[in-house]
Every structure is written in C-alpha cells, then in structure tokens.
Amino acid sequence: MALLPILCYPDPRLHTVAKPVRAVDARVAALVGDMLETMYDANGIGLAATQVDVHERVVVIDVSEERNAPLVLINPEITWASPEKQVNDEGCLSVPGVYDGVERSSAVKVQALDRDGNSRIIEAEGLLAVCIQHEMDHLLGKVFVEYLSPLKRNRIKAKMLKARRETERA
C-alpha cells in the first residue's frame, strides 16, 4: 500500500466528474487499500478517489471511534434521501483547516458495490449520512465550499492559494 497525494482546493481536477468503475479487480483493490491508508494517515473520515486524482466512482469512509470499520463504496448511488435536513460543520482533506456549516439530508439509502464487488444497500443517518453525501459530491466534481456564500468561498480560495505559495517557497 502507498500514501497518495491529496489534491487541494482550488485545484481544477477536483471538479472532474468520476466515471463508473468497470470491474472490481486487483487494480481497484489496490486503489481502495491506498485510499484507506491515505485517509487514516491524514486523520480523515472519508476520501473520494477524485481527491487523489483518480476519476472513478470509489469512496472510502470510516466514522468509527476506533478507526477500524472501513466502509468501501464503489459506484455508489443514493436511492433515497430524507426530506428532513440538518446543518453540520464539515471539513475536507482537500480544504485543510476549513470547517463550515452545510445543509444535507439527515438520512440516506445508498446502493453500491463493496470491495469484493458485491452489491450492498447501506442505510445511514447522522455523521455517516453526512460523510456519504460529502464524498459522493466529490465524485460529481463538487467541493463542500461550493455550498457556502461566494464571499466565504473566495476567502477560502485565497487562503488555500496563499498556503500553497508558502509551501512551494519552503
């Protein structure tokens, strides 16, 4: 397994729409392993393949306290979302250090393939539901800051570009 570089906002590659995975094979299994290692190393609870510059519909999530319950979603589709909404503070490995409120459905039902290629239906609420929706947005080329006001989004973009320039100088 290997740590993968995580793209940082406003990298235009984060806006690429992911394509479906054609077959759950050894290549996809290796990608899933690398994504899980990368997510855990970065202290994240979710990571979409888009964030590591792989534009296929693969998501890894682990919202467990013990960090030992990975959930793998390949070609996920939300089949139901509750009409009830809630606002939660969200952060993102692609927008480090930034947290803000985003309104999302309180519960979702998702159909996806697991890491073995078996079809699964996951019913989620709370943090898991938020995380699934957040990561699936990445597969559509959407970053959570796009839910924020243009003023907040522009401030975040300027902050991220400044941080990148400072890192490049170091």
mmCIF file of C-alpha atoms in Angstrom:
data_model
loop_
_atom_site.group_PDB
_atom_site.id
_atom_site.type_symbol
_atom_site.label_atom_id
_atom_site.label_comp_id
_atom_site.label_asym_id
_atom_site.label_seq_id
_atom_site.Cartn_x
_atom_site.Cartn_y
_atom_site.Cartn_z
ATOM 1 C CA MET A 1 0.000 0.000 0.000
ATOM 2 C CA ALA A 2 1.051 3.589 -0.531
ATOM 3 C CA LEU A 3 0.133 7.063 0.607
ATOM 4 C CA LEU A 4 -1.413 9.057 -2.216
ATOM 5 C CA PRO A 5 -1.104 12.832 -2.657
ATOM 6 C CA ILE A 6 -4.384 14.616 -1.853
ATOM 7 C CA LEU A 7 -5.436 17.398 -4.220
ATOM 8 C CA CYS A 8 -6.091 20.732 -2.503
ATOM 9 C CA TYR A 9 -8.812 23.221 -3.379
ATOM 10 C CA PRO A 10 -8.953 25.135 -5.734
ATOM 11 C CA ASP A 11 -7.183 22.512 -7.895
ATOM 12 C CA PRO A 12 -9.342 22.234 -11.053
ATOM 13 C CA ARG A 13 -9.000 18.426 -11.042
ATOM 14 C CA LEU A 14 -11.337 18.375 -8.016
ATOM 15 C CA HIS A 15 -14.119 19.399 -10.417
ATOM 16 C CA THR A 16 -13.724 16.330 -12.642
ATOM 17 C CA VAL A 17 -16.784 14.070 -12.712
ATOM 18 C CA ALA A 18 -15.798 10.491 -11.859
ATOM 19 C CA LYS A 19 -16.556 7.630 -14.224
ATOM 20 C CA PRO A 20 -18.065 4.313 -13.081
ATOM 21 C CA VAL A 21 -15.684 1.501 -12.161
ATOM 22 C CA ARG A 22 -15.938 -1.144 -14.893
ATOM 23 C CA ALA A 23 -14.716 -4.091 -12.815
ATOM 24 C CA VAL A 24 -13.749 -4.588 -9.194
ATOM 25 C CA ASP A 25 -10.360 -6.151 -9.833
ATOM 26 C CA ALA A 26 -6.860 -6.167 -8.333
ATOM 27 C CA ARG A 27 -6.219 -2.593 -9.535
ATOM 28 C CA VAL A 28 -9.341 -1.315 -7.752
ATOM 29 C CA ALA A 29 -8.487 -3.355 -4.644
ATOM 30 C CA ALA A 30 -5.035 -1.724 -4.572
ATOM 31 C CA LEU A 31 -6.620 1.725 -5.022
ATOM 32 C CA VAL A 32 -9.009 1.051 -2.114
ATOM 33 C CA GLY A 33 -6.106 -0.042 0.101
ATOM 34 C CA ASP A 34 -4.072 3.040 -0.803
ATOM 35 C CA MET A 35 -7.077 5.321 -0.243
ATOM 36 C CA LEU A 36 -7.755 3.832 3.194
ATOM 37 C CA GLU A 37 -4.101 4.219 4.187
ATOM 38 C CA THR A 38 -4.110 7.818 2.913
ATOM 39 C CA MET A 39 -7.371 8.675 4.727
ATOM 40 C CA TYR A 40 -6.184 7.211 8.043
ATOM 41 C CA ASP A 41 -2.770 8.895 7.735
ATOM 42 C CA ALA A 42 -4.479 12.276 7.167
ATOM 43 C CA ASN A 43 -6.883 11.723 10.106
ATOM 44 C CA GLY A 44 -9.885 11.915 7.796
ATOM 45 C CA ILE A 45 -13.195 10.085 7.998
ATOM 46 C CA GLY A 46 -13.803 9.914 4.257
ATOM 47 C CA LEU A 47 -11.950 10.112 0.966
ATOM 48 C CA ALA A 48 -13.165 10.022 -2.628
ATOM 49 C CA ALA A 49 -10.939 8.814 -5.468
ATOM 50 C CA THR A 50 -11.317 12.245 -7.106
ATOM 51 C CA GLN A 51 -9.350 13.742 -4.202
ATOM 52 C CA VAL A 52 -6.332 11.581 -5.080
ATOM 53 C CA ASP A 53 -6.623 12.388 -8.802
ATOM 54 C CA VAL A 54 -8.274 9.088 -9.758
ATOM 55 C CA HIS A 55 -11.522 9.913 -11.505
ATOM 56 C CA GLU A 56 -13.506 6.765 -10.810
ATOM 57 C CA ARG A 57 -16.515 6.271 -8.521
ATOM 58 C CA VAL A 58 -14.732 4.966 -5.407
ATOM 59 C CA VAL A 59 -15.237 6.210 -1.835
ATOM 60 C CA VAL A 60 -13.760 5.055 1.470
ATOM 61 C CA ILE A 61 -15.222 6.047 4.843
ATOM 62 C CA ASP A 62 -14.593 5.239 8.490
ATOM 63 C CA VAL A 63 -16.590 7.175 11.086
ATOM 64 C CA SER A 64 -15.853 4.695 13.915
ATOM 65 C CA GLU A 65 -14.150 5.923 17.087
ATOM 66 C CA GLU A 66 -11.652 3.056 16.894
ATOM 67 C CA ARG A 67 -10.880 3.739 13.198
ATOM 68 C CA ASN A 68 -11.376 0.046 12.441
ATOM 69 C CA ALA A 69 -14.649 -0.091 10.489
ATOM 70 C CA PRO A 70 -13.839 0.923 6.914
ATOM 71 C CA LEU A 71 -16.741 1.253 4.507
ATOM 72 C CA VAL A 72 -15.951 0.955 0.798
ATOM 73 C CA LEU A 73 -18.454 2.256 -1.759
ATOM 74 C CA ILE A 74 -17.796 1.532 -5.425
ATOM 75 C CA ASN A 75 -20.170 3.095 -7.975
ATOM 76 C CA PRO A 76 -22.405 4.423 -5.161
ATOM 77 C CA GLU A 77 -25.850 5.806 -5.931
ATOM 78 C CA ILE A 78 -28.160 7.494 -3.447
ATOM 79 C CA THR A 79 -31.509 5.763 -3.888
ATOM 80 C CA TRP A 80 -33.311 7.734 -1.169
ATOM 81 C CA ALA A 81 -32.633 10.865 0.860
ATOM 82 C CA SER A 82 -34.755 12.020 3.768
ATOM 83 C CA PRO A 83 -36.682 15.246 3.283
ATOM 84 C CA GLU A 84 -35.506 16.271 6.757
ATOM 85 C CA LYS A 85 -32.329 18.330 6.561
ATOM 86 C CA GLN A 86 -29.727 19.315 9.098
ATOM 87 C CA VAL A 87 -26.759 21.668 9.121
ATOM 88 C CA ASN A 88 -23.435 20.197 10.220
ATOM 89 C CA ASP A 89 -19.956 21.642 10.344
ATOM 90 C CA GLU A 90 -17.977 19.933 7.613
ATOM 91 C CA GLY A 91 -14.304 19.811 6.859
ATOM 92 C CA CYS A 92 -12.415 18.234 3.981
ATOM 93 C CA LEU A 93 -8.983 16.746 3.425
ATOM 94 C CA SER A 94 -8.845 18.801 0.204
ATOM 95 C CA VAL A 95 -9.574 22.031 2.110
ATOM 96 C CA PRO A 96 -7.369 21.613 5.197
ATOM 97 C CA GLY A 97 -8.159 23.683 8.263
ATOM 98 C CA VAL A 98 -11.518 24.947 6.974
ATOM 99 C CA TYR A 99 -14.824 23.994 8.597
ATOM 100 C CA ASP A 100 -18.263 25.431 7.910
ATOM 101 C CA GLY A 101 -21.946 24.556 8.071
ATOM 102 C CA VAL A 102 -23.532 22.667 5.191
ATOM 103 C CA GLU A 103 -27.176 21.578 4.976
ATOM 104 C CA ARG A 104 -27.711 17.958 3.948
ATOM 105 C CA SER A 105 -30.353 15.248 4.264
ATOM 106 C CA SER A 106 -30.472 13.706 7.750
ATOM 107 C CA ALA A 107 -30.564 10.150 6.372
ATOM 108 C CA VAL A 108 -29.796 8.411 3.074
ATOM 109 C CA LYS A 109 -30.008 4.997 1.472
ATOM 110 C CA VAL A 110 -27.149 4.087 -0.855
ATOM 111 C CA GLN A 111 -26.641 1.212 -3.256
ATOM 112 C CA ALA A 112 -23.011 0.379 -4.048
ATOM 113 C CA LEU A 113 -20.525 -2.387 -4.617
ATOM 114 C CA ASP A 114 -18.247 -3.326 -1.726
ATOM 115 C CA ARG A 115 -14.503 -4.015 -2.022
ATOM 116 C CA ASP A 116 -15.278 -7.573 -3.175
ATOM 117 C CA GLY A 117 -17.665 -6.406 -5.913
ATOM 118 C CA ASN A 118 -20.821 -7.482 -4.045
ATOM 119 C CA SER A 119 -23.870 -5.236 -4.248
ATOM 120 C CA ARG A 120 -24.885 -3.676 -0.926
ATOM 121 C CA ILE A 121 -27.546 -1.324 0.345
ATOM 122 C CA ILE A 122 -26.487 0.947 3.196
ATOM 123 C CA GLU A 123 -28.948 2.929 5.276
ATOM 124 C CA ALA A 124 -27.197 5.782 7.037
ATOM 125 C CA GLU A 125 -28.051 8.642 9.341
ATOM 126 C CA GLY A 126 -26.105 11.181 11.359
ATOM 127 C CA LEU A 127 -22.393 11.549 10.685
ATOM 128 C CA LEU A 128 -22.284 8.588 8.285
ATOM 129 C CA ALA A 129 -25.080 10.083 6.150
ATOM 130 C CA VAL A 130 -23.287 13.445 6.057
ATOM 131 C CA CYS A 131 -19.984 11.788 5.138
ATOM 132 C CA ILE A 132 -21.547 9.715 2.342
ATOM 133 C CA GLN A 133 -23.180 12.804 0.808
ATOM 134 C CA HIS A 134 -19.962 14.821 1.143
ATOM 135 C CA GLU A 135 -17.816 12.135 -0.529
ATOM 136 C CA MET A 136 -20.364 11.496 -3.273
ATOM 137 C CA ASP A 137 -20.298 15.223 -4.068
ATOM 138 C CA HIS A 138 -16.581 14.789 -4.820
ATOM 139 C CA LEU A 139 -17.464 12.124 -7.394
ATOM 140 C CA LEU A 140 -19.655 14.740 -9.087
ATOM 141 C CA GLY A 141 -16.806 17.258 -9.083
ATOM 142 C CA LYS A 142 -18.228 19.298 -6.208
ATOM 143 C CA VAL A 143 -16.312 20.503 -3.132
ATOM 144 C CA PHE A 144 -18.209 21.401 0.066
ATOM 145 C CA VAL A 145 -17.136 25.061 -0.106
ATOM 146 C CA GLU A 146 -19.422 25.412 -3.134
ATOM 147 C CA TYR A 147 -22.362 25.303 -0.690
ATOM 148 C CA LEU A 148 -21.025 28.432 1.021
ATOM 149 C CA SER A 149 -21.575 32.063 0.048
ATOM 150 C CA PRO A 150 -19.399 33.482 -2.746
ATOM 151 C CA LEU A 151 -17.673 35.731 -0.190
ATOM 152 C CA LYS A 152 -16.710 32.792 2.073
ATOM 153 C CA ARG A 153 -15.705 30.687 -0.932
ATOM 154 C CA ASN A 154 -13.419 33.440 -2.285
ATOM 155 C CA ARG A 155 -11.789 33.919 1.136
ATOM 156 C CA ILE A 156 -11.142 30.176 1.401
ATOM 157 C CA LYS A 157 -9.748 30.083 -2.137
ATOM 158 C CA ALA A 158 -7.366 32.962 -1.354
ATOM 159 C CA LYS A 159 -6.283 31.262 1.894
ATOM 160 C CA MET A 160 -5.587 27.964 0.099
ATOM 161 C CA LEU A 161 -3.633 29.663 -2.719
ATOM 162 C CA LYS A 162 -1.551 31.601 -0.172
ATOM 163 C CA ALA A 163 -0.782 28.394 1.750
ATOM 164 C CA ARG A 164 0.259 26.667 -1.496
ATOM 165 C CA ARG A 165 2.610 29.543 -2.413
ATOM 166 C CA GLU A 166 4.186 29.429 1.061
ATOM 167 C CA THR A 167 4.656 25.663 0.819
ATOM 168 C CA GLU A 168 6.247 25.967 -2.634
ATOM 169 C CA ARG A 169 8.693 28.583 -1.309
ATOM 170 C CA ALA A 170 9.784 26.419 1.617
#
